[in-house]
Amino acid sequence: MDRPNLKMTLRECLERFPHLKESLYRLIEECIYCEGFKDETLEEVFKAHRLEPEKALEELLKEPKT
């Protein structure tokens, strides 16, 4: 199984990695439900939330898989 990356859209990430939904919610809160953000790359979404994209992705990937 591949891993999320900063170039995939939020929509792709949620579709391909549904187990990360809670982790994404912790990072960007209710914006995971916003249609306006779903077609933005994870990099842009993280930047919009004043998160360092690389660090936010690391945080997302270290969450335990359920």
mmCIF file of C-alpha atoms in Angstrom:
data_model
loop_
_atom_site.group_PDB
_atom_site.id
_atom_site.type_symbol
_atom_site.label_atom_id
_atom_site.label_comp_id
_atom_site.label_asym_id
_atom_site.label_seq_id
_atom_site.Cartn_x
_atom_site.Cartn_y
_atom_site.Cartn_z
ATOM 1 C CA MET A 1 0.000 0.000 0.000
ATOM 2 C CA ASP A 2 1.329 3.399 -0.869
ATOM 3 C CA ARG A 3 1.395 6.402 1.419
ATOM 4 C CA PRO A 4 -0.198 9.834 1.291
ATOM 5 C CA ASN A 5 1.977 12.569 -0.164
ATOM 6 C CA LEU A 6 1.810 16.338 -0.323
ATOM 7 C CA LYS A 7 0.891 16.389 -4.018
ATOM 8 C CA MET A 8 -2.317 14.354 -3.670
ATOM 9 C CA THR A 9 -5.554 16.191 -3.081
ATOM 10 C CA LEU A 10 -7.427 16.043 0.176
ATOM 11 C CA ARG A 11 -10.206 14.185 -1.661
ATOM 12 C CA GLU A 12 -7.756 11.541 -2.940
ATOM 13 C CA CYS A 13 -6.268 11.117 0.513
ATOM 14 C CA LEU A 14 -9.678 10.640 2.143
ATOM 15 C CA GLU A 15 -10.759 8.156 -0.546
ATOM 16 C CA ARG A 16 -7.552 6.118 -0.597
ATOM 17 C CA PHE A 17 -6.772 6.252 3.119
ATOM 18 C CA PRO A 18 -10.091 6.390 5.002
ATOM 19 C CA HIS A 19 -8.342 5.178 8.165
ATOM 20 C CA LEU A 20 -6.546 8.559 8.302
ATOM 21 C CA LYS A 21 -9.749 10.602 8.505
ATOM 22 C CA GLU A 22 -9.504 11.095 12.278
ATOM 23 C CA SER A 23 -5.845 12.062 12.039
ATOM 24 C CA LEU A 24 -6.615 14.577 9.299
ATOM 25 C CA TYR A 25 -9.441 15.951 11.394
ATOM 26 C CA ARG A 26 -7.015 16.521 14.278
ATOM 27 C CA LEU A 27 -4.747 18.489 11.932
ATOM 28 C CA ILE A 28 -7.231 20.563 9.945
ATOM 29 C CA GLU A 29 -10.477 20.108 11.884
ATOM 30 C CA GLU A 30 -13.813 20.595 10.096
ATOM 31 C CA CYS A 31 -12.100 21.589 6.839
ATOM 32 C CA ILE A 32 -11.930 17.925 5.863
ATOM 33 C CA TYR A 33 -15.639 18.302 5.100
ATOM 34 C CA CYS A 34 -15.278 21.526 3.072
ATOM 35 C CA GLU A 35 -15.759 20.955 -0.653
ATOM 36 C CA GLY A 36 -13.524 23.949 -1.367
ATOM 37 C CA PHE A 37 -10.538 22.224 0.219
ATOM 38 C CA LYS A 38 -11.111 18.732 -1.145
ATOM 39 C CA ASP A 39 -9.556 19.499 -4.529
ATOM 40 C CA GLU A 40 -6.526 21.245 -3.059
ATOM 41 C CA THR A 41 -3.279 19.377 -2.488
ATOM 42 C CA LEU A 42 -2.442 18.337 1.036
ATOM 43 C CA GLU A 43 0.478 20.760 0.855
ATOM 44 C CA GLU A 44 -1.849 23.706 0.159
ATOM 45 C CA VAL A 45 -4.390 22.587 2.761
ATOM 46 C CA PHE A 46 -1.693 22.336 5.427
ATOM 47 C CA LYS A 47 -0.266 25.733 4.458
ATOM 48 C CA ALA A 48 -3.741 27.277 4.647
ATOM 49 C CA HIS A 49 -3.923 26.031 8.230
ATOM 50 C CA ARG A 50 -0.497 27.489 9.054
ATOM 51 C CA LEU A 51 1.067 24.066 9.331
ATOM 52 C CA GLU A 52 4.491 23.157 7.990
ATOM 53 C CA PRO A 53 3.511 20.697 5.211
ATOM 54 C CA GLU A 54 6.367 18.221 5.753
ATOM 55 C CA LYS A 55 5.851 18.128 9.513
ATOM 56 C CA ALA A 56 2.071 17.816 9.159
ATOM 57 C CA LEU A 57 2.523 14.891 6.756
ATOM 58 C CA GLU A 58 4.929 13.218 9.204
ATOM 59 C CA GLU A 59 2.366 13.702 11.973
ATOM 60 C CA LEU A 60 -0.329 12.192 9.774
ATOM 61 C CA LEU A 61 1.811 9.165 8.888
ATOM 62 C CA LYS A 62 2.866 8.394 12.450
ATOM 63 C CA GLU A 63 -0.731 8.058 13.646
ATOM 64 C CA PRO A 64 -1.537 4.435 14.506
ATOM 65 C CA LYS A 65 -3.385 2.534 11.814
ATOM 66 C CA THR A 66 -6.745 1.206 12.921
#
